[in-house]
Coordinates of C-alpha atoms in Angstrom, one line a residue:
M1 CA -0.1 0.1 0.0
R2 CA 3.1 2.7 1.0
Q3 CA 4.5 1.7 -2.4
A4 CA 1.2 2.5 -4.3
F5 CA 0.5 5.7 -2.7
S6 CA 4.2 6.7 -3.1
A7 CA 4.1 6.0 -6.8
F8 CA 0.4 8.1 -6.7
D9 CA 1.9 10.9 -5.0
R10 CA 4.9 11.2 -7.3
F11 CA 2.6 11.5 -10.0
W12 CA 0.5 13.8 -8.5
G13 CA 3.6 16.1 -8.2
G14 CA 3.5 17.9 -4.9
G15 CA 0.9 19.8 -3.2
A16 CA -1.8 19.1 -0.9
L17 CA -3.7 15.8 -1.7
G18 CA -7.1 15.3 -0.5
F19 CA -9.6 12.2 -1.0
G20 CA -11.7 14.0 -3.4
D21 CA -8.6 14.3 -5.5
F22 CA -9.0 10.2 -6.6
T23 CA -11.3 11.3 -9.5
Q24 CA -11.9 9.1 -12.5
E25 CA -9.6 11.6 -14.8
A26 CA -7.0 11.1 -12.1
I27 CA -6.7 7.9 -11.6
L28 CA -7.0 7.1 -15.2
E29 CA -4.1 9.7 -16.1
W30 CA -2.0 7.6 -13.2
S31 CA -2.9 4.5 -15.0
C32 CA -1.7 5.5 -18.4
R33 CA 1.2 7.2 -17.3
M34 CA 2.4 4.0 -15.5
L35 CA 1.9 2.0 -18.6
Y36 CA 3.9 4.8 -20.3
E37 CA 6.7 4.2 -17.7
G38 CA 6.9 0.4 -18.6
Y39 CA 4.9 -1.1 -15.9
T40 CA 3.3 -4.2 -17.0
Q41 CA -0.8 -4.7 -17.4
K42 CA -0.4 -6.7 -14.1
T43 CA 1.7 -4.4 -11.9
S44 CA -0.7 -1.4 -12.8
V45 CA -3.9 -3.5 -11.5
Y46 CA -1.5 -4.5 -8.7
Y47 CA -0.8 -0.9 -7.3
L48 CA -4.3 0.2 -8.3
R49 CA -5.9 -2.6 -6.2
N50 CA -3.2 -1.7 -3.1
L51 CA -4.2 1.9 -3.6
S52 CA -8.1 0.9 -3.7
A53 CA -8.0 -1.0 -0.5
L54 CA -6.1 1.8 1.3
Y55 CA -8.9 4.4 0.3
G56 CA -11.3 1.4 1.2
R57 CA -9.8 2.1 4.6
A58 CA -11.0 6.0 4.8
V59 CA -14.5 5.1 3.5
K60 CA -14.9 2.8 6.5
E61 CA -13.5 5.4 8.8
G62 CA -16.1 7.6 7.6
I63 CA -13.5 10.4 6.4
A64 CA -14.0 9.5 2.6
A65 CA -16.8 9.3 0.2
E66 CA -17.5 5.6 -1.3
N67 CA -15.9 5.7 -4.9
D68 CA -15.8 3.2 -7.6
V69 CA -13.3 4.8 -9.6
F70 CA -10.8 2.1 -9.1
G71 CA -12.7 -0.5 -9.9
R72 CA -13.9 1.0 -13.4
T73 CA -10.1 1.6 -14.4
I74 CA -9.1 -2.0 -13.0
S75 CA -12.1 -3.3 -15.8
K76 CA -10.6 -1.1 -18.2
I77 CA -7.1 -2.2 -18.0
M78 CA -8.1 -5.6 -17.6
G79 CA -9.8 -5.3 -20.6
L80 CA -7.0 -4.0 -23.2
S81 CA -5.8 -7.0 -25.6
P82 CA -2.2 -8.3 -24.5
A83 CA -1.2 -8.0 -27.9
M84 CA -1.0 -4.4 -27.2
F85 CA 1.7 -4.9 -24.5
V86 CA 4.1 -7.2 -26.7
E87 CA 6.3 -4.2 -28.2
K88 CA 8.5 -2.7 -26.1
R89 CA 8.0 1.2 -25.9
D90 CA 11.2 3.0 -27.3
S91 CA 12.2 5.6 -24.5
S92 CA 14.3 7.4 -26.7
V93 CA 12.2 8.4 -29.6
V94 CA 12.6 12.0 -28.9
E95 CA 16.5 12.1 -29.5
K96 CA 16.0 9.8 -32.7
L97 CA 13.4 12.4 -34.3
Q98 CA 15.8 15.1 -33.0
R99 CA 18.8 13.3 -35.3
L100 CA 16.2 12.9 -38.3
V101 CA 15.7 17.0 -38.2
R102 CA 19.6 17.6 -38.4
L103 CA 20.0 14.9 -41.0
N104 CA 20.4 16.1 -44.3
A105 CA 18.8 19.3 -43.0
G106 CA 18.0 21.5 -46.2
G107 CA 19.2 18.8 -48.5
S108 CA 17.6 17.7 -51.7
G109 CA 17.0 14.4 -53.2
E110 CA 15.0 11.7 -52.3
S111 CA 16.3 10.9 -49.0
A112 CA 15.4 14.6 -48.2
L113 CA 12.0 14.7 -49.1
S114 CA 11.6 11.3 -47.3
R115 CA 12.8 13.0 -44.3
D116 CA 11.0 16.4 -44.6
L117 CA 7.7 14.3 -45.2
V118 CA 8.1 12.8 -41.7
I119 CA 9.0 16.0 -40.2
F120 CA 6.1 17.6 -41.6
S121 CA 3.6 14.9 -40.6
V122 CA 5.0 15.1 -37.1
L123 CA 4.8 18.5 -36.2
N124 CA 1.2 18.9 -37.7
G125 CA 0.1 16.7 -34.9
G126 CA 0.1 13.3 -37.0
L127 CA -1.1 13.3 -40.5
R128 CA -2.3 10.5 -41.9
F129 CA -1.0 9.6 -45.3
D130 CA -4.0 10.9 -47.3
E131 CA -3.8 13.9 -45.3
L132 CA 0.2 14.4 -46.1
A133 CA -0.4 13.3 -49.9
Y134 CA -3.0 15.8 -50.7
F135 CA -2.1 18.8 -48.2
K136 CA -2.0 21.9 -50.3
K137 CA 0.7 24.6 -50.0
E138 CA -1.8 27.2 -49.0
D139 CA -3.5 24.6 -46.1
Y140 CA -0.9 25.6 -43.3
K141 CA -2.3 28.7 -41.4
G142 CA 0.4 28.4 -38.1
G143 CA 3.3 30.2 -37.4
D144 CA 5.9 27.7 -36.5
P145 CA 9.1 28.3 -38.2
A146 CA 10.2 24.6 -38.9
I147 CA 6.8 24.2 -41.1
I148 CA 7.1 27.0 -42.5
E149 CA 10.8 26.4 -43.6
I150 CA 9.4 22.8 -45.5
V151 CA 6.4 25.1 -46.4
D152 CA 8.6 27.6 -48.3
R153 CA 10.9 24.7 -49.8
Y154 CA 8.1 22.8 -51.5
S155 CA 6.1 25.9 -52.3
K156 CA 5.9 25.9 -56.0
P157 CA 3.7 28.7 -58.4
K158 CA 1.8 25.9 -61.0
N159 CA 1.7 22.9 -58.3
K160 CA -1.6 22.1 -56.7
Y161 CA -0.2 20.2 -53.9
L162 CA 2.5 21.2 -51.4
F163 CA 4.8 17.8 -51.9
P164 CA 5.7 17.0 -55.3
L165 CA 4.5 13.1 -55.3
K166 CA 3.0 12.7 -58.5
Q167 CA -0.8 12.7 -57.4
S168 CA -2.3 12.5 -60.2
E169 CA -0.4 9.3 -61.5
R170 CA -0.8 7.5 -58.5
T171 CA -4.2 5.8 -56.9
P172 CA -4.9 6.3 -53.4
K173 CA -3.7 2.7 -52.6
Q174 CA -0.4 3.3 -54.5
M175 CA 0.3 6.6 -52.7
R176 CA -0.2 5.0 -49.4
A177 CA 2.3 2.5 -50.2
F178 CA 4.6 4.8 -51.4
L179 CA 4.5 6.9 -48.3
K180 CA 4.9 4.1 -46.6
D181 CA 8.0 3.3 -48.2
R182 CA 9.4 6.9 -47.7
F183 CA 8.7 7.2 -43.5
S184 CA 10.2 3.5 -43.7
D185 CA 13.7 4.9 -45.4
A186 CA 13.8 8.1 -43.5
L187 CA 13.0 6.3 -40.1
S188 CA 15.3 3.6 -40.3
L189 CA 17.9 6.0 -40.4
V190 CA 17.6 6.8 -36.5
G191 CA 16.3 3.4 -35.6
I192 CA 12.7 4.1 -35.7
S193 CA 10.3 1.4 -36.7
L194 CA 6.9 2.0 -38.4
S195 CA 3.7 1.8 -36.3
N196 CA 0.8 -1.0 -36.9
P197 CA -0.9 0.5 -38.7
A198 CA 1.9 2.5 -40.6
D199 CA -0.6 5.4 -41.0
D200 CA -0.6 5.9 -37.2
T201 CA 3.1 6.2 -37.2
A202 CA 3.4 10.2 -37.4
L203 CA 0.5 10.3 -34.6
E204 CA 2.3 8.0 -32.5
L205 CA 5.6 9.9 -32.7
W206 CA 3.8 13.2 -31.9
C207 CA 1.7 11.7 -29.2
A208 CA 4.8 10.2 -27.8
T209 CA 6.9 13.4 -27.7
A210 CA 4.2 15.1 -26.2
L211 CA 3.9 12.5 -23.7
R212 CA 7.6 13.0 -23.2
C213 CA 7.1 16.8 -22.5
N214 CA 4.6 15.6 -19.7
A215 CA 1.5 16.9 -21.2
G216 CA -1.7 14.6 -19.8
V217 CA -2.4 11.7 -21.7
S218 CA -6.2 13.1 -22.0
T219 CA -4.9 16.5 -23.2
V220 CA -3.0 15.0 -25.7
L221 CA -5.8 13.1 -27.1
G222 CA -7.8 16.1 -27.1
C223 CA -5.2 18.1 -29.5
A224 CA -4.8 15.2 -32.1
G225 CA -8.3 14.6 -32.6
R226 CA -7.8 10.9 -32.8
R227 CA -6.4 7.9 -30.6
P228 CA -3.5 5.8 -31.7
I229 CA -4.8 2.6 -32.4
S230 CA -2.0 -0.2 -30.9
D231 CA -0.8 2.1 -28.0
P232 CA -2.2 0.9 -24.6
V233 CA -1.5 4.3 -23.2
F234 CA -4.1 5.8 -25.1
A235 CA -6.4 3.3 -25.0
L236 CA -7.6 4.0 -21.1
A237 CA -8.1 7.8 -21.1
D238 CA -11.0 9.8 -23.1
P239 CA -9.8 12.9 -24.7
R240 CA -10.6 16.5 -23.2
E241 CA -12.0 19.2 -25.2
V242 CA -8.9 21.7 -25.4
T243 CA -9.0 25.4 -26.5
A244 CA -7.2 26.6 -29.6
D245 CA -5.1 28.4 -27.3
E246 CA -4.4 25.1 -25.2
R247 CA -3.7 23.3 -28.3
G248 CA -1.6 25.6 -30.1
R249 CA 0.6 25.8 -26.9
I250 CA 1.0 22.1 -26.8
M251 CA 1.6 22.1 -30.6
A252 CA 4.3 24.6 -30.0
M253 CA 5.8 22.5 -26.9
V254 CA 6.5 19.4 -29.2
S255 CA 7.8 21.3 -32.0
H256 CA 10.1 23.1 -29.6
A257 CA 11.2 19.5 -28.3
I258 CA 11.9 18.0 -31.6
V259 CA 13.5 21.2 -33.6
D260 CA 15.1 22.8 -31.0
N261 CA 15.3 21.4 -27.2
P262 CA 17.5 23.7 -25.6
R263 CA 18.4 23.6 -22.0
E264 CA 16.1 25.8 -20.0
W265 CA 15.5 26.7 -16.3
H266 CA 13.1 25.0 -14.1
A267 CA 12.3 24.7 -10.7
M268 CA 11.6 21.7 -8.1
Q269 CA 10.8 21.1 -4.7
L270 CA 12.4 19.2 -2.2
R271 CA 9.9 16.7 -0.1
P272 CA 9.5 17.1 3.5
T273 CA 12.8 15.4 5.3
V274 CA 14.7 15.5 2.1
D275 CA 17.8 17.5 1.8
Y276 CA 20.0 18.8 -1.1
G277 CA 22.6 16.1 -0.2
K278 CA 20.2 13.0 -0.6
L279 CA 19.1 14.6 -3.9
T280 CA 22.7 15.1 -5.2
A281 CA 23.5 11.6 -4.0
R282 CA 20.6 9.7 -5.8
L283 CA 21.5 11.9 -9.2
K284 CA 25.2 10.5 -8.8
L285 CA 23.4 6.8 -8.9
C286 CA 21.6 7.6 -11.8
E287 CA 24.1 9.4 -14.0
K288 CA 24.3 6.2 -16.4
D289 CA 20.6 5.9 -17.1
I290 CA 19.9 9.9 -17.4
R291 CA 21.3 13.3 -18.4
I292 CA 22.1 15.1 -15.1
P293 CA 21.1 18.6 -15.1
E294 CA 23.2 21.9 -14.2
M295 CA 21.7 22.4 -10.3
Y296 CA 21.5 26.0 -8.8
Y297 CA 20.5 25.6 -5.1
P298 CA 22.0 28.9 -3.9
C299 CA 23.0 29.3 -0.1
E300 CA 24.5 31.7 1.9
E301 CA 27.1 31.6 4.5
I302 CA 26.1 32.3 8.0
A303 CA 28.4 32.5 11.3
K304 CA 27.5 31.2 14.9
R305 CA 29.7 31.4 18.0
I306 CA 30.1 28.5 19.8
G307 CA 32.2 29.3 22.8
R308 CA 34.7 30.8 21.5
R309 CA 35.1 29.6 18.3
L310 CA 33.0 31.0 15.2
V311 CA 31.2 28.2 12.9
Y312 CA 30.2 28.9 9.6
K313 CA 27.9 26.7 7.6
N314 CA 25.6 27.3 4.6
R315 CA 21.9 28.4 4.8
P316 CA 19.6 27.8 1.5
V317 CA 18.2 31.2 0.4
I318 CA 15.0 29.4 -0.3
S319 CA 14.8 26.1 1.6
G320 CA 14.0 23.1 -0.5
L321 CA 13.8 25.2 -4.1
V322 CA 16.2 23.9 -6.2
F323 CA 16.6 25.3 -9.7
F324 CA 18.0 23.1 -12.6
K325 CA 18.9 23.6 -16.3
S326 CA 17.6 21.0 -18.4
R327 CA 15.9 19.8 -22.0
M328 CA 12.2 19.5 -21.9
S329 CA 12.4 16.0 -23.0
D330 CA 14.9 15.2 -20.2
I331 CA 12.6 16.1 -17.3
S332 CA 10.0 13.1 -17.1
P333 CA 13.1 10.6 -17.3
L334 CA 14.9 12.6 -14.7
F335 CA 11.8 12.4 -12.2
R336 CA 11.5 8.8 -12.5
C337 CA 14.5 8.9 -10.6
I338 CA 14.0 11.2 -8.5
G339 CA 10.4 11.7 -8.0
D340 CA 10.4 10.3 -4.7
L341 CA 12.7 13.0 -3.3
A342 CA 11.2 16.2 -5.3
W343 CA 8.4 17.2 -7.5
C344 CA 8.7 20.0 -10.2
Y345 CA 6.7 22.9 -10.6
R346 CA 4.1 22.8 -13.3
E347 CA 2.2 25.6 -15.8
G348 CA -0.8 25.1 -13.9
K349 CA -2.4 23.0 -11.1
D350 CA -3.5 20.2 -13.4
V351 CA -1.5 17.0 -13.3
G352 CA -1.0 17.1 -16.9
S353 CA 0.3 20.3 -17.4
P354 CA 3.5 20.7 -18.9
Y355 CA 6.6 21.5 -16.5
A356 CA 7.0 25.4 -16.4
V357 CA 9.9 27.1 -17.9
I358 CA 11.9 30.0 -16.0
P359 CA 13.1 32.7 -18.6
Q360 CA 16.7 33.2 -18.8
S361 CA 16.3 36.8 -17.9
Q362 CA 14.2 35.8 -14.7
M363 CA 16.9 33.7 -13.5
R364 CA 19.6 36.7 -14.1
L365 CA 17.6 38.9 -12.7
Y366 CA 17.4 36.5 -9.7
Q367 CA 20.7 35.5 -9.4
T368 CA 21.8 39.0 -9.5
T369 CA 19.7 40.4 -6.4
I370 CA 20.7 37.5 -4.4
G371 CA 24.2 37.8 -5.3
I372 CA 24.8 34.1 -5.8
F373 CA 25.7 32.5 -9.1
T374 CA 26.2 29.2 -11.0
P375 CA 29.5 28.7 -12.0
R376 CA 28.4 29.0 -15.7
T377 CA 26.8 32.4 -15.3
E378 CA 28.0 35.0 -17.6
I379 CA 26.1 38.2 -17.3
F380 CA 28.6 39.8 -19.8
P381 CA 31.0 39.2 -22.6
V382 CA 34.1 37.9 -21.5
G383 CA 37.0 40.4 -21.9
A384 CA 34.0 43.2 -21.9
I385 CA 35.0 44.3 -18.4
T386 CA 38.9 45.2 -18.0
L387 CA 39.7 46.8 -14.9
E388 CA 42.4 47.9 -13.5
K389 CA 43.4 49.1 -9.9
G390 CA 41.7 52.3 -8.8
D391 CA 39.3 52.5 -11.6
R392 CA 35.6 53.4 -10.3
V393 CA 33.1 50.7 -9.8
E394 CA 29.2 50.1 -8.9
V395 CA 28.2 46.7 -7.1
I396 CA 24.8 46.0 -8.9
G397 CA 23.4 43.0 -7.0
G398 CA 23.7 41.3 -3.6
S399 CA 24.5 42.5 -0.2
F400 CA 26.3 45.8 -1.5
L401 CA 23.8 46.6 -4.2
G402 CA 24.0 50.2 -5.3
R403 CA 27.0 50.6 -3.4
M404 CA 30.4 52.3 -5.3
G405 CA 34.3 51.9 -4.7
K406 CA 37.4 51.6 -6.1
F407 CA 38.5 48.1 -7.8
G408 CA 41.6 46.7 -5.8
T409 CA 42.8 43.2 -7.4
V410 CA 41.8 40.0 -8.7
L411 CA 41.9 37.1 -6.4
T412 CA 41.3 33.3 -6.8
K413 CA 39.3 31.6 -3.3
N414 CA 40.0 28.3 -2.5
K415 CA 42.7 27.7 -5.2
G416 CA 43.4 24.0 -6.3
T417 CA 39.7 22.6 -5.4
E418 CA 36.6 22.4 -7.6
A419 CA 34.9 25.3 -5.5
A420 CA 37.8 27.5 -6.8
R421 CA 36.2 30.9 -7.8
T422 CA 37.2 34.5 -9.1
V423 CA 36.2 37.6 -6.9
Y424 CA 37.1 40.9 -7.3
R425 CA 38.5 42.9 -3.9
L426 CA 36.8 46.1 -3.6
L427 CA 37.4 49.6 -1.4
L428 CA 34.1 50.5 -0.5
P429 CA 33.9 54.1 1.4
D430 CA 31.3 54.9 4.2
N431 CA 29.5 58.1 5.3
N432 CA 32.2 58.5 7.7
G433 CA 34.9 58.5 5.2
I434 CA 36.5 55.1 6.3
E435 CA 36.9 52.7 3.5
W436 CA 36.5 49.2 4.0
V437 CA 37.6 45.8 2.0
V438 CA 34.6 43.3 0.3
D439 CA 35.4 40.4 -1.9
T440 CA 32.2 40.0 -4.6
D441 CA 31.7 38.5 -7.9
P442 CA 32.7 39.5 -10.8
C443 CA 29.3 39.7 -12.5
L444 CA 28.1 41.9 -9.6
V445 CA 30.6 44.9 -10.6
R446 CA 30.3 47.3 -12.9
K447 CA 32.6 49.8 -14.3
I448 CA 31.6 53.9 -14.0
T449 CA 33.1 57.0 -14.5
D450 CA 35.2 59.3 -12.1
E451 CA 32.1 61.8 -12.5
R452 CA 29.5 59.5 -11.1
Y453 CA 31.8 58.4 -8.6
R454 CA 32.3 61.6 -7.2
S455 CA 29.0 62.5 -7.2
F456 CA 28.3 59.4 -5.1
I457 CA 30.7 60.6 -2.7
N458 CA 29.1 63.8 -2.3
E459 CA 25.9 62.5 -1.6
L460 CA 27.4 60.5 1.4
N461 CA 28.9 63.4 2.4

């Protein structure tokens, strides 16, 4: 029961969990997510029965209302065909699609055409072969740069259809066979097999990428407008109605993951009783299975007097809030390893809501404000700030924000260790005319004119 509850709690992703949250939608989404993550049909049912028994105890105690969502979900899973579970899910399908995007990009010939047909079909939400073959050049109304690039590449003034597939010479059956071959040729280059039926290939690839970005199964089905036939994950949930804006956001997120997939900042919250050391130890154990993200857990050094000694220790700026820089497609695998230790912030409260992205500008502002940076932080280009002894400077962040002083020397602290870092030694004047020495991060220092410095001194006096 404890294992089953922990699995559901990891899926829930933090926040208060009440008995009213055990809805049909939530239990179905959890069951779909278990199947997506590789749980067998038997194990998924076992977890559901244990969680149902735990919930049943609460009903007997009179603290929860009777609920048959577990029984209905178990019946749905048991009703799935065993044939759906024969083929193992490809956990690296997004990375393979990324390689396909970069393969012969912008090239010509049959190989480039095959590649563009696959990418165009996937980015448009999983077009069927018939939809792809007879797609007209003016049919696309969206603003995805990757799709527009393909449209521009194949648009010809005299052509009725976007892609040159000899539509007038081939029967519909011949066209489907031709496109099946083109898809097979392109996908085999990156190790992806056709779906069964082959007409579902682009749809399954789009849905798999959306799930990898942590979109909810019912949301994915609502965006796609149809259900992949052979995938058990999509056989359970029902599509939910999505707005045009929501669909556009999911479509853009999938395209972003396949075409760009940059490393962006996100935030996680450590669970109660979990410290940062425990998190890093777990990541160390998982480094062979996942990409370890860049971590940022800002701490400030505080001093405490014990007897006659001063003891220094680090205290988190915000306890339990850990920032990490990761590709969107890497977050789900990451939390399969650490989901019992932390949960990731999402764009909304819904469990199927995508993981929230923190803009680089906001991270830079936060780091500058608290005066604690990651080792890779670079606010100014290398070599843009060249200071000489006696130069006038302004502190632009941290504890001495707004103070002005004189540049002294460049120091390397903790030299010879992994924690080695460069700091600037400054002389900051006080309003009584006394100067005191401080060390600060180079990112927090900006050179100013002598005139501005004199104006600052006059204001102090």
